[in-house]
């Protein structure tokens, strides 16, 4: 008997199919595919703030301008309004800053780098594209004027060293003409450095040995420790290491392949990728939203992630096993005929943080640790990622490096090189004997803690803090508190006092440390 298969699109369904097709067609015109930006809330707020400043401009239609600019970007009369806006925006990027001198407060310009100004322009372009040009393109496409609609794009194309596009004409003007006239810095104000293995050890040892000088709760200290280890091994961005959940770690018992009568612990962290746009989450990313890798016990406790995971899991009582000690987990669990046993988490703990940590806590501890170990300059946590990238690049293929660090090879080559070239170039010129002789030396030169001085001050004296309490601005704020009857106003003024004192302490500590380093260096000459 032959069974006739019914057509997926029968004649009866044709009308329904046509309605669906029309709906998708209308939706495509309405949404314009990927035109809608996917940005973080903070970035969107900054775009909105810049757009508001632009719409307050006089003598120019803030919306019509963008259509004219997209059509004739090279015309000087079209460029003039946005050039005037950017020039004025930079000149008026003035904010009040607290200082230690008798003036107590001063006004400073906050936009001093050409690349910061370019970022302002980039965000203004993004807002204009979405708020103005997107609607214009939609109207033209509905009228089937597709070629005219395709001209109304401002995004500048970027491929390697090549730059192109209407908006990039203003970038060139910022770099060539605006920067000299407003004394904008064209060179980078931040020199990239890497955190080496030696640096990590110095920081983590100080975290415990100098615990009195780095105050925090035991759990936060442990969570910061775990985040540092994850960051320096896989180069993961700090945002993906905050509040990592129990389900992101697999704790396993493995038979030792070198001696099958012995067992070993293995932990497999599964770290999520961040900074992936929704438009990039296609099928090729389905299996790449996380990076998982296995970590064994390390016979150096400060570098052992496994010890942290086991300690925290047992303290929480989160493992779904009757055994609640390290010895019992390792030796009493029945492996049977298998060579690996994954210890499950209790269901109620799967979505609870194993290492609870906010980024503000991470940044505060990172800064404090560097201060305590005696680093001369502030170093961004980004150094962890740069250092991990360097180690991975030296040992693994570029494909695996890019997969682990979640970026392209071009990004690594451009953005992950340190200010000082890592290798000994002289040894490359003069032969292998120099390589073997100076290899240890050049490894040491990569350490950011090489010039540290633990004798540098890490706090401000009570005498100096008492003088801050007598500042005129503090006295005025206290008088305003005394005169006010509004509780919320009093709270606001008290917060201003605290902010002022905290800022003065930070400025004074920076000044004391720089004076210490200068005097110490002079005494050694």
Short mmCIF file of C-alpha atoms in Angstrom, two decimals:
data_model
loop_
_atom_site.label_atom_id
_atom_site.label_comp_id
_atom_site.label_asym_id
_atom_site.label_seq_id
_atom_site.Cartn_x
_atom_site.Cartn_y
_atom_site.Cartn_z
CA UNK A 1 0.00 0.00 0.00
CA UNK A 2 1.43 3.37 -1.01
CA UNK A 3 1.11 6.21 1.46
CA UNK A 4 0.89 9.58 -0.25
CA UNK A 5 2.81 12.24 1.65
CA UNK A 6 0.88 15.47 2.06
CA UNK A 7 2.61 18.59 0.69
CA UNK A 8 3.91 20.95 3.32
CA UNK A 9 2.32 23.87 1.43
CA UNK A 10 -1.03 22.59 0.21
CA UNK A 11 -3.50 24.69 -1.76
CA UNK A 12 -5.60 25.19 1.36
CA UNK A 13 -2.64 26.71 3.20
CA UNK A 14 -1.58 29.06 0.41
CA UNK A 15 -3.58 32.00 1.72
CA UNK A 16 -2.06 31.58 5.18
CA UNK A 17 1.44 31.35 3.69
CA UNK A 18 0.87 34.52 1.68
CA UNK A 19 -0.19 36.38 4.83
CA UNK A 20 2.96 35.23 6.62
CA UNK A 21 5.15 36.30 3.72
CA UNK A 22 3.53 39.72 3.63
CA UNK A 23 4.00 40.05 7.39
CA UNK A 24 7.70 39.23 7.19
CA UNK A 25 8.13 41.61 4.26
CA UNK A 26 6.50 44.46 6.18
CA UNK A 27 8.54 43.62 9.27
CA UNK A 28 11.77 43.70 7.26
CA UNK A 29 11.01 47.20 6.02
CA UNK A 30 9.95 48.33 9.49
CA UNK A 31 12.96 46.92 11.35
CA UNK A 32 15.58 47.28 8.59
CA UNK A 33 17.37 44.11 9.66
CA UNK A 34 20.38 44.97 11.79
CA UNK A 35 19.95 48.77 11.80
CA UNK A 36 18.83 48.84 15.42
CA UNK A 37 21.90 49.14 17.64
CA UNK A 38 22.59 46.72 20.49
CA UNK A 39 24.47 48.73 23.08
CA UNK A 40 25.05 48.68 26.82
CA UNK A 41 22.84 50.93 28.91
CA UNK A 42 25.78 53.15 29.87
CA UNK A 43 26.80 53.64 26.24
CA UNK A 44 23.22 54.43 25.27
CA UNK A 45 22.97 57.02 28.04
CA UNK A 46 26.15 58.69 26.76
CA UNK A 47 24.81 58.69 23.20
CA UNK A 48 21.58 60.30 24.39
CA UNK A 49 23.49 62.97 26.31
CA UNK A 50 25.59 63.89 23.27
CA UNK A 51 22.51 63.87 21.03
CA UNK A 52 20.71 66.24 23.40
CA UNK A 53 23.66 68.64 23.23
CA UNK A 54 23.54 68.46 19.42
CA UNK A 55 19.80 69.20 19.24
CA UNK A 56 20.38 72.34 21.32
CA UNK A 57 22.47 73.80 18.48
CA UNK A 58 21.07 76.91 16.81
CA UNK A 59 21.21 77.96 13.14
CA UNK A 60 20.97 74.36 11.96
CA UNK A 61 18.17 71.83 11.65
CA UNK A 62 19.54 69.04 13.91
CA UNK A 63 17.69 66.35 11.96
CA UNK A 64 17.76 67.57 8.36
CA UNK A 65 21.50 68.17 8.64
CA UNK A 66 22.25 64.43 8.70
CA UNK A 67 20.42 63.78 5.44
CA UNK A 68 22.40 66.56 3.77
CA UNK A 69 25.65 65.33 5.30
CA UNK A 70 25.07 61.75 4.11
CA UNK A 71 24.42 62.97 0.58
CA UNK A 72 27.26 65.54 0.36
CA UNK A 73 29.78 64.68 3.10
CA UNK A 74 32.70 66.40 1.32
CA UNK A 75 30.98 69.77 0.96
CA UNK A 76 32.60 72.31 3.36
CA UNK A 77 29.28 74.08 3.96
CA UNK A 78 27.80 70.75 5.09
CA UNK A 79 30.73 69.86 7.33
CA UNK A 80 30.82 73.28 9.01
CA UNK A 81 27.92 72.79 11.51
CA UNK A 82 29.27 69.55 12.94
CA UNK A 83 32.82 70.93 13.04
CA UNK A 84 31.55 73.91 15.03
CA UNK A 85 29.62 71.62 17.37
CA UNK A 86 32.62 69.38 18.10
CA UNK A 87 34.92 72.38 18.60
CA UNK A 88 32.45 73.92 21.05
CA UNK A 89 31.86 70.56 22.78
CA UNK A 90 35.59 70.16 23.48
CA UNK A 91 36.04 73.74 24.65
CA UNK A 92 33.12 73.43 27.05
CA UNK A 93 33.98 70.01 28.47
CA UNK A 94 34.80 71.85 31.69
CA UNK A 95 34.27 70.29 35.09
CA UNK A 96 35.13 71.32 38.61
CA UNK A 97 37.88 69.28 40.23
CA UNK A 98 38.98 69.13 43.88
CA UNK A 99 42.63 70.06 44.43
CA UNK A 100 44.92 70.21 47.46
CA UNK A 101 46.12 73.77 46.98
CA UNK A 102 44.68 76.91 48.60
CA UNK A 103 42.23 77.34 45.70
CA UNK A 104 40.64 74.00 46.82
CA UNK A 105 38.70 73.63 43.54
CA UNK A 106 39.57 74.38 39.93
CA UNK A 107 37.96 74.06 36.53
CA UNK A 108 39.63 71.67 34.07
CA UNK A 109 38.90 70.54 30.53
CA UNK A 110 38.03 66.84 30.50
CA UNK A 111 38.43 66.16 26.75
CA UNK A 112 42.17 66.25 26.08
CA UNK A 113 42.71 63.28 23.77
CA UNK A 114 41.91 63.29 20.05
CA UNK A 115 40.64 59.74 20.37
CA UNK A 116 38.20 60.74 23.10
CA UNK A 117 36.83 63.39 20.74
CA UNK A 118 36.57 60.79 17.97
CA UNK A 119 34.55 58.63 20.35
CA UNK A 120 32.17 61.56 20.92
CA UNK A 121 31.77 61.86 17.16
CA UNK A 122 31.26 58.11 16.81
CA UNK A 123 28.44 58.18 19.35
CA UNK A 124 26.83 61.20 17.75
CA UNK A 125 26.91 59.40 14.39
CA UNK A 126 25.34 56.28 15.94
CA UNK A 127 22.52 58.36 17.43
CA UNK A 128 21.90 60.23 14.17
CA UNK A 129 21.87 57.01 12.18
CA UNK A 130 19.25 55.47 14.44
CA UNK A 131 17.13 58.52 15.27
CA UNK A 132 17.11 60.23 11.86
CA UNK A 133 18.59 58.29 8.95
CA UNK A 134 16.95 55.00 9.83
CA UNK A 135 13.52 56.54 9.37
CA UNK A 136 14.58 58.24 6.12
CA UNK A 137 15.88 54.95 4.74
CA UNK A 138 12.66 53.21 5.71
CA UNK A 139 10.55 55.80 3.88
CA UNK A 140 12.69 55.59 0.74
CA UNK A 141 12.55 51.80 0.67
CA UNK A 142 8.79 51.87 0.98
CA UNK A 143 8.84 54.07 -2.12
CA UNK A 144 11.21 51.52 -3.74
CA UNK A 145 14.01 54.10 -3.92
CA UNK A 146 16.59 51.57 -2.77
CA UNK A 147 19.73 53.17 -4.21
CA UNK A 148 18.92 56.52 -2.62
CA UNK A 149 18.21 54.78 0.69
CA UNK A 150 21.59 53.03 0.58
CA UNK A 151 23.35 56.41 0.41
CA UNK A 152 21.98 57.40 3.82
CA UNK A 153 24.55 55.56 5.89
CA UNK A 154 27.22 57.28 8.00
CA UNK A 155 29.12 54.37 9.50
CA UNK A 156 32.76 54.50 8.48
CA UNK A 157 34.20 51.27 7.16
CA UNK A 158 37.26 49.85 8.87
CA UNK A 159 39.34 47.02 7.41
CA UNK A 160 42.90 46.67 8.66
CA UNK A 161 44.62 50.02 8.14
CA UNK A 162 42.02 51.13 5.60
CA UNK A 163 39.45 53.74 6.65
CA UNK A 164 36.59 54.95 4.50
CA UNK A 165 33.09 56.38 4.65
CA UNK A 166 31.39 59.80 5.01
CA UNK A 167 31.79 59.99 8.79
CA UNK A 168 35.52 59.28 8.57
CA UNK A 169 36.03 62.65 6.85
CA UNK A 170 35.30 64.29 10.21
CA UNK A 171 37.71 61.89 11.95
CA UNK A 172 40.44 63.09 9.60
CA UNK A 173 39.55 66.70 10.38
CA UNK A 174 39.75 65.99 14.14
CA UNK A 175 43.21 64.46 13.82
CA UNK A 176 44.70 66.91 11.29
CA UNK A 177 43.13 70.28 12.11
CA UNK A 178 41.23 70.28 15.40
CA UNK A 179 43.90 68.55 17.49
CA UNK A 180 46.66 71.13 16.90
CA UNK A 181 44.31 74.07 17.44
CA UNK A 182 42.97 72.75 20.78
CA UNK A 183 46.16 70.97 21.93
CA UNK A 184 44.56 67.54 21.87
CA UNK A 185 46.89 64.64 22.58
CA UNK A 186 47.20 62.34 19.56
CA UNK A 187 49.45 59.74 21.19
CA UNK A 188 47.92 57.28 23.63
CA UNK A 189 47.82 58.52 27.23
CA UNK A 190 47.95 54.91 28.48
CA UNK A 191 50.91 52.59 27.97
CA UNK A 192 49.77 48.97 27.81
CA UNK A 193 51.50 46.57 30.17
CA UNK A 194 51.08 42.88 30.93
CA UNK A 195 50.65 41.11 34.25
CA UNK A 196 53.13 38.23 34.26
CA UNK A 197 53.04 35.09 36.39
CA UNK A 198 55.54 36.70 38.78
CA UNK A 199 53.26 39.74 39.11
CA UNK A 200 50.25 37.54 39.89
CA UNK A 201 52.17 35.76 42.64
CA UNK A 202 53.27 39.07 44.21
CA UNK A 203 49.69 40.39 44.20
CA UNK A 204 48.06 37.22 45.56
CA UNK A 205 50.65 36.76 48.31
CA UNK A 206 50.04 40.33 49.43
CA UNK A 207 46.29 39.66 49.43
CA UNK A 208 46.81 37.29 52.38
CA UNK A 209 50.15 38.25 53.93
CA UNK A 210 49.15 41.93 54.05
CA UNK A 211 45.49 41.28 54.86
CA UNK A 212 45.43 44.01 57.55
CA UNK A 213 46.35 46.56 54.87
CA UNK A 214 43.82 45.12 52.38
CA UNK A 215 40.63 44.91 54.45
CA UNK A 216 37.66 42.93 53.12
CA UNK A 217 35.53 39.94 54.10
CA UNK A 218 37.00 36.41 53.81
CA UNK A 219 34.49 35.47 51.11
CA UNK A 220 35.19 38.56 49.02
CA UNK A 221 38.94 37.91 49.40
CA UNK A 222 38.47 34.36 48.13
CA UNK A 223 36.23 35.48 45.26
CA UNK A 224 38.77 38.11 44.20
CA UNK A 225 41.49 35.45 44.37
CA UNK A 226 39.45 33.15 42.09
CA UNK A 227 38.74 35.98 39.63
CA UNK A 228 42.46 36.79 39.37
CA UNK A 229 43.34 33.16 38.67
CA UNK A 230 40.65 32.84 36.01
CA UNK A 231 41.64 36.15 34.44
CA UNK A 232 45.35 35.37 34.24
CA UNK A 233 44.86 31.87 32.81
CA UNK A 234 42.25 32.49 30.14
CA UNK A 235 42.46 36.24 29.65
CA UNK A 236 38.74 36.55 30.33
CA UNK A 237 37.25 40.00 30.60
CA UNK A 238 36.47 40.96 34.22
CA UNK A 239 32.76 41.32 33.42
CA UNK A 240 32.50 37.58 32.75
CA UNK A 241 34.20 36.71 36.07
CA UNK A 242 31.82 38.48 38.44
CA UNK A 243 29.36 36.35 40.46
CA UNK A 244 30.30 33.09 38.72
CA UNK A 245 27.71 30.42 39.54
CA UNK A 246 28.12 26.91 40.90
CA UNK A 247 26.86 25.45 37.63
CA UNK A 248 29.81 27.08 35.86
CA UNK A 249 32.28 24.75 37.64
CA UNK A 250 32.55 20.98 37.26
CA UNK A 251 34.45 19.25 40.07
CA UNK A 252 35.71 15.82 39.03
CA UNK A 253 37.66 12.87 40.44
CA UNK A 254 40.07 11.38 37.87
CA UNK A 255 42.21 8.26 38.04
CA UNK A 256 45.86 9.28 37.83
CA UNK A 257 47.09 7.95 34.45
CA UNK A 258 50.62 7.68 35.84
CA UNK A 259 49.48 5.57 38.81
CA UNK A 260 45.96 4.22 38.49
CA UNK A 261 45.77 3.44 42.18
CA UNK A 262 45.83 7.18 42.83
CA UNK A 263 43.13 9.78 42.21
CA UNK A 264 43.26 13.46 41.33
CA UNK A 265 40.90 16.42 41.51
CA UNK A 266 40.11 18.34 38.33
CA UNK A 267 38.01 21.51 38.06
CA UNK A 268 36.53 22.61 34.74
CA UNK A 269 35.42 26.26 34.76
CA UNK A 270 32.91 27.23 32.09
CA UNK A 271 33.28 30.98 31.57
CA UNK A 272 30.72 32.89 29.56
CA UNK A 273 31.73 35.28 26.82
CA UNK A 274 30.63 38.87 27.08
CA UNK A 275 30.66 41.72 24.54
CA UNK A 276 28.86 39.56 21.95
CA UNK A 277 26.20 41.54 20.12
CA UNK A 278 22.81 39.95 19.66
CA UNK A 279 23.22 40.30 15.90
CA UNK A 280 26.31 38.06 16.10
CA UNK A 281 24.53 35.25 17.94
CA UNK A 282 24.02 33.14 14.84
CA UNK A 283 24.31 29.35 14.64
CA UNK A 284 28.13 29.50 14.55
CA UNK A 285 28.09 31.00 18.08
CA UNK A 286 25.73 28.38 19.46
CA UNK A 287 28.56 26.29 20.86
CA UNK A 288 30.90 29.21 21.50
CA UNK A 289 29.03 31.26 24.09
CA UNK A 290 31.32 29.82 26.79
CA UNK A 291 34.92 28.74 27.13
CA UNK A 292 35.57 25.63 29.23
CA UNK A 293 38.99 24.33 30.23
CA UNK A 294 40.28 21.92 32.87
CA UNK A 295 42.53 22.84 35.79
CA UNK A 296 44.42 20.34 38.02
CA UNK A 297 45.62 20.80 41.58
CA UNK A 298 48.62 23.13 41.66
CA UNK A 299 51.25 22.44 44.36
CA UNK A 300 51.45 26.16 45.10
CA UNK A 301 48.31 27.09 47.09
CA UNK A 302 48.16 30.73 45.98
CA UNK A 303 47.87 29.59 42.33
CA UNK A 304 45.47 26.69 42.92
CA UNK A 305 41.92 27.31 41.67
CA UNK A 306 40.92 23.74 42.55
CA UNK A 307 41.57 24.35 46.24
CA UNK A 308 39.38 27.45 46.16
CA UNK A 309 36.50 25.65 44.45
CA UNK A 310 36.58 22.68 46.83
CA UNK A 311 36.91 24.86 49.94
CA UNK A 312 34.03 27.08 48.91
CA UNK A 313 31.81 24.16 47.83
CA UNK A 314 32.31 22.32 51.12
CA UNK A 315 31.74 25.50 53.12
CA UNK A 316 28.42 26.04 51.30
CA UNK A 317 27.42 22.40 51.62
CA UNK A 318 26.59 22.59 47.93
CA UNK A 319 27.86 19.20 46.71
CA UNK A 320 25.25 16.49 46.27
CA UNK A 321 27.20 13.80 48.14
CA UNK A 322 27.23 12.58 51.74
CA UNK A 323 30.99 13.12 51.93
CA UNK A 324 31.93 16.55 53.28
CA UNK A 325 35.73 16.46 53.54
CA UNK A 326 38.50 16.58 50.99
CA UNK A 327 39.82 13.16 52.04
CA UNK A 328 36.42 11.51 51.76
CA UNK A 329 35.71 13.07 48.38
CA UNK A 330 39.00 11.86 47.00
CA UNK A 331 39.14 8.37 48.46
CA UNK A 332 35.66 7.24 49.55
CA UNK A 333 33.70 8.06 46.40
CA UNK A 334 33.24 4.88 44.38
CA UNK A 335 34.66 5.22 40.88
CA UNK A 336 33.72 1.66 39.99
CA UNK A 337 34.93 0.86 36.48
CA UNK A 338 34.98 4.45 35.29
CA UNK A 339 38.04 6.67 35.21
CA UNK A 340 36.18 9.90 35.88
CA UNK A 341 33.39 10.91 38.21
CA UNK A 342 31.80 14.37 38.13
CA UNK A 343 30.52 15.39 41.56
CA UNK A 344 27.06 16.96 41.11
CA UNK A 345 25.84 20.15 42.74
CA UNK A 346 22.68 20.19 44.78
CA UNK A 347 19.83 21.48 42.66
CA UNK A 348 19.16 24.49 44.88
CA UNK A 349 22.79 25.68 44.58
CA UNK A 350 23.18 25.53 40.79
CA UNK A 351 22.25 29.16 40.20
CA UNK A 352 23.86 30.58 43.33
CA UNK A 353 27.22 32.37 43.05
CA UNK A 354 30.14 30.16 44.02
CA UNK A 355 32.34 33.26 44.12
CA UNK A 356 30.11 36.30 44.73
CA UNK A 357 31.90 39.45 43.60
CA UNK A 358 30.86 42.79 42.15
CA UNK A 359 33.11 44.64 39.73
CA UNK A 360 33.36 47.59 42.12
CA UNK A 361 34.75 45.21 44.78
CA UNK A 362 37.14 43.65 42.27
CA UNK A 363 38.45 47.05 41.16
CA UNK A 364 38.82 48.29 44.74
CA UNK A 365 40.83 45.22 45.80
CA UNK A 366 42.94 45.28 42.63
CA UNK A 367 43.86 48.91 43.22
CA UNK A 368 44.57 48.35 46.90
CA UNK A 369 46.78 45.31 46.26
CA UNK A 370 48.91 47.24 43.76
CA UNK A 371 49.19 50.09 46.26
CA UNK A 372 50.27 47.78 49.08
CA UNK A 373 52.89 45.90 47.05
CA UNK A 374 54.45 49.25 46.12
CA UNK A 375 53.67 49.73 42.43
CA UNK A 376 54.63 53.20 41.27
CA UNK A 377 51.73 53.84 38.89
CA UNK A 378 48.13 52.67 38.72
CA UNK A 379 47.69 49.62 36.48
CA UNK A 380 44.41 48.65 34.90
CA UNK A 381 42.98 45.13 35.34
CA UNK A 382 43.29 44.97 31.56
CA UNK A 383 46.92 43.99 32.21
CA UNK A 384 45.65 40.53 33.24
CA UNK A 385 44.11 40.03 29.81
CA UNK A 386 47.15 41.39 27.97
CA UNK A 387 49.47 39.10 29.95
CA UNK A 388 47.28 36.03 29.39
CA UNK A 389 47.08 36.83 25.69
CA UNK A 390 50.87 37.03 25.45
CA UNK A 391 51.35 33.65 27.14
CA UNK A 392 48.64 31.99 25.05
CA UNK A 393 50.04 33.50 21.85
CA UNK A 394 53.52 32.21 22.62
CA UNK A 395 52.33 28.62 23.17
CA UNK A 396 49.13 27.99 21.20
CA UNK A 397 47.92 28.44 17.65
CA UNK A 398 46.41 31.77 16.66
CA UNK A 399 43.05 30.05 16.05
CA UNK A 400 42.92 28.68 19.59
CA UNK A 401 44.16 32.00 20.99
CA UNK A 402 41.34 33.86 19.25
CA UNK A 403 38.78 31.30 20.41
CA UNK A 404 39.83 31.52 24.07
CA UNK A 405 40.08 35.32 24.13
CA UNK A 406 36.99 35.82 21.98
CA UNK A 407 38.31 38.20 19.36
CA UNK A 408 39.88 38.18 15.91
CA UNK A 409 43.56 37.93 15.05
CA UNK A 410 43.53 41.52 13.78
CA UNK A 411 42.26 42.79 17.14
CA UNK A 412 44.99 40.88 19.01
CA UNK A 413 47.73 42.16 16.72
CA UNK A 414 46.55 45.75 17.09
CA UNK A 415 45.34 46.00 20.69
CA UNK A 416 47.28 43.44 22.75
CA UNK A 417 50.87 44.55 22.24
CA UNK A 418 52.68 46.11 25.20
CA UNK A 419 54.30 49.52 25.09
CA UNK A 420 57.75 47.91 25.27
CA UNK A 421 58.44 45.05 22.86
CA UNK A 422 58.66 41.80 24.86
CA UNK A 423 61.47 39.86 23.09
CA UNK A 424 65.20 40.59 23.20
CA UNK A 425 65.65 42.02 19.71
CA UNK A 426 69.40 42.27 20.18
CA UNK A 427 69.62 38.51 20.68
CA UNK A 428 67.81 38.00 17.38
CA UNK A 429 70.44 40.13 15.71
CA UNK A 430 73.54 38.68 17.38
CA UNK A 431 72.82 34.98 17.73
CA UNK A 432 71.54 32.21 20.04
CA UNK A 433 74.23 32.61 22.70
CA UNK A 434 72.73 35.92 23.77
CA UNK A 435 69.29 34.30 23.91
CA UNK A 436 70.28 31.67 26.45
CA UNK A 437 72.27 34.13 28.53
CA UNK A 438 69.63 36.85 28.77
CA UNK A 439 66.39 34.86 28.65
CA UNK A 440 65.83 35.06 32.42
CA UNK A 441 66.71 38.75 32.43
CA UNK A 442 64.17 39.60 29.75
CA UNK A 443 61.48 37.58 31.48
CA UNK A 444 62.10 39.70 34.58
CA UNK A 445 61.92 42.92 32.56
CA UNK A 446 58.32 42.08 31.64
CA UNK A 447 57.19 42.22 35.29
CA UNK A 448 55.14 45.30 36.21
CA UNK A 449 56.15 44.78 39.85
CA UNK A 450 59.87 44.88 39.04
CA UNK A 451 60.21 48.51 40.20
CA UNK A 452 57.91 48.19 43.20
CA UNK A 453 58.91 49.55 46.58
CA UNK A 454 56.91 48.19 49.51
CA UNK A 455 58.16 51.00 51.73
CA UNK A 456 55.99 53.55 49.95
CA UNK A 457 53.18 55.04 52.10
CA UNK A 458 49.80 53.32 51.83
CA UNK A 459 47.77 55.70 53.98
CA UNK A 460 47.52 59.38 54.89
CA UNK A 461 48.36 60.57 58.40
CA UNK A 462 45.57 61.58 60.77
CA UNK A 463 47.15 65.03 61.02
CA UNK A 464 46.70 65.66 57.30
CA UNK A 465 43.15 64.30 57.36
CA UNK A 466 42.35 66.70 60.21
CA UNK A 467 43.55 69.60 58.03
CA UNK A 468 41.16 68.52 55.29
CA UNK A 469 38.29 68.92 57.76
CA UNK A 470 39.21 72.62 58.06
CA UNK A 471 39.02 73.37 54.33
CA UNK A 472 36.78 76.27 53.35
CA UNK A 473 34.57 74.14 51.11
CA UNK A 474 34.01 71.63 53.92
CA UNK A 475 33.21 74.47 56.35
CA UNK A 476 30.69 75.91 53.88
CA UNK A 477 29.00 72.54 53.39
CA UNK A 478 28.68 72.06 57.15
CA UNK A 479 27.12 75.52 57.48
CA UNK A 480 24.60 74.59 54.78
CA UNK A 481 23.75 71.39 56.68
CA UNK A 482 23.24 73.37 59.88
CA UNK A 483 20.94 75.82 58.10
CA UNK A 484 18.87 73.21 56.27
CA UNK A 485 15.75 71.52 57.64
CA UNK A 486 15.36 69.13 54.72
CA UNK A 487 16.57 65.64 55.63
CA UNK A 488 17.28 64.60 52.04
CA UNK A 489 19.22 67.82 51.45
CA UNK A 490 21.30 67.16 54.58
CA UNK A 491 22.07 63.64 53.34
CA UNK A 492 23.15 65.02 49.98
CA UNK A 493 25.47 67.57 51.60
CA UNK A 494 26.95 64.94 53.92
CA UNK A 495 27.74 62.81 50.87
CA UNK A 496 29.47 65.81 49.30
CA UNK A 497 31.61 66.20 52.43
CA UNK A 498 32.55 62.52 52.37
CA UNK A 499 33.37 62.68 48.66
CA UNK A 500 35.53 65.76 49.18
CA UNK A 501 37.46 64.19 52.08
CA UNK A 502 37.92 60.89 50.22
CA UNK A 503 39.18 62.74 47.13
CA UNK A 504 41.62 64.80 49.20
CA UNK A 505 42.95 61.64 50.85
CA UNK A 506 43.48 60.01 47.46
CA UNK A 507 45.23 63.09 46.06
CA UNK A 508 47.40 63.41 49.14
CA UNK A 509 48.35 59.73 49.07
CA UNK A 510 49.32 59.99 45.40
CA UNK A 511 51.45 63.05 46.17
CA UNK A 512 53.11 61.37 49.18
CA UNK A 513 53.93 58.25 47.19
CA UNK A 514 55.44 60.15 44.27
CA UNK A 515 57.53 62.20 46.68
CA UNK A 516 58.69 58.99 48.39
CA UNK A 517 59.67 57.31 45.11
CA UNK A 518 61.53 60.41 43.95
CA UNK A 519 63.51 60.72 47.20
CA UNK A 520 64.21 56.98 47.38
CA UNK A 521 65.53 56.96 43.80
CA UNK A 522 67.75 59.99 44.46
CA UNK A 523 69.25 58.36 47.56
CA UNK A 524 70.28 55.36 45.45
CA UNK A 525 72.18 57.48 42.93
#
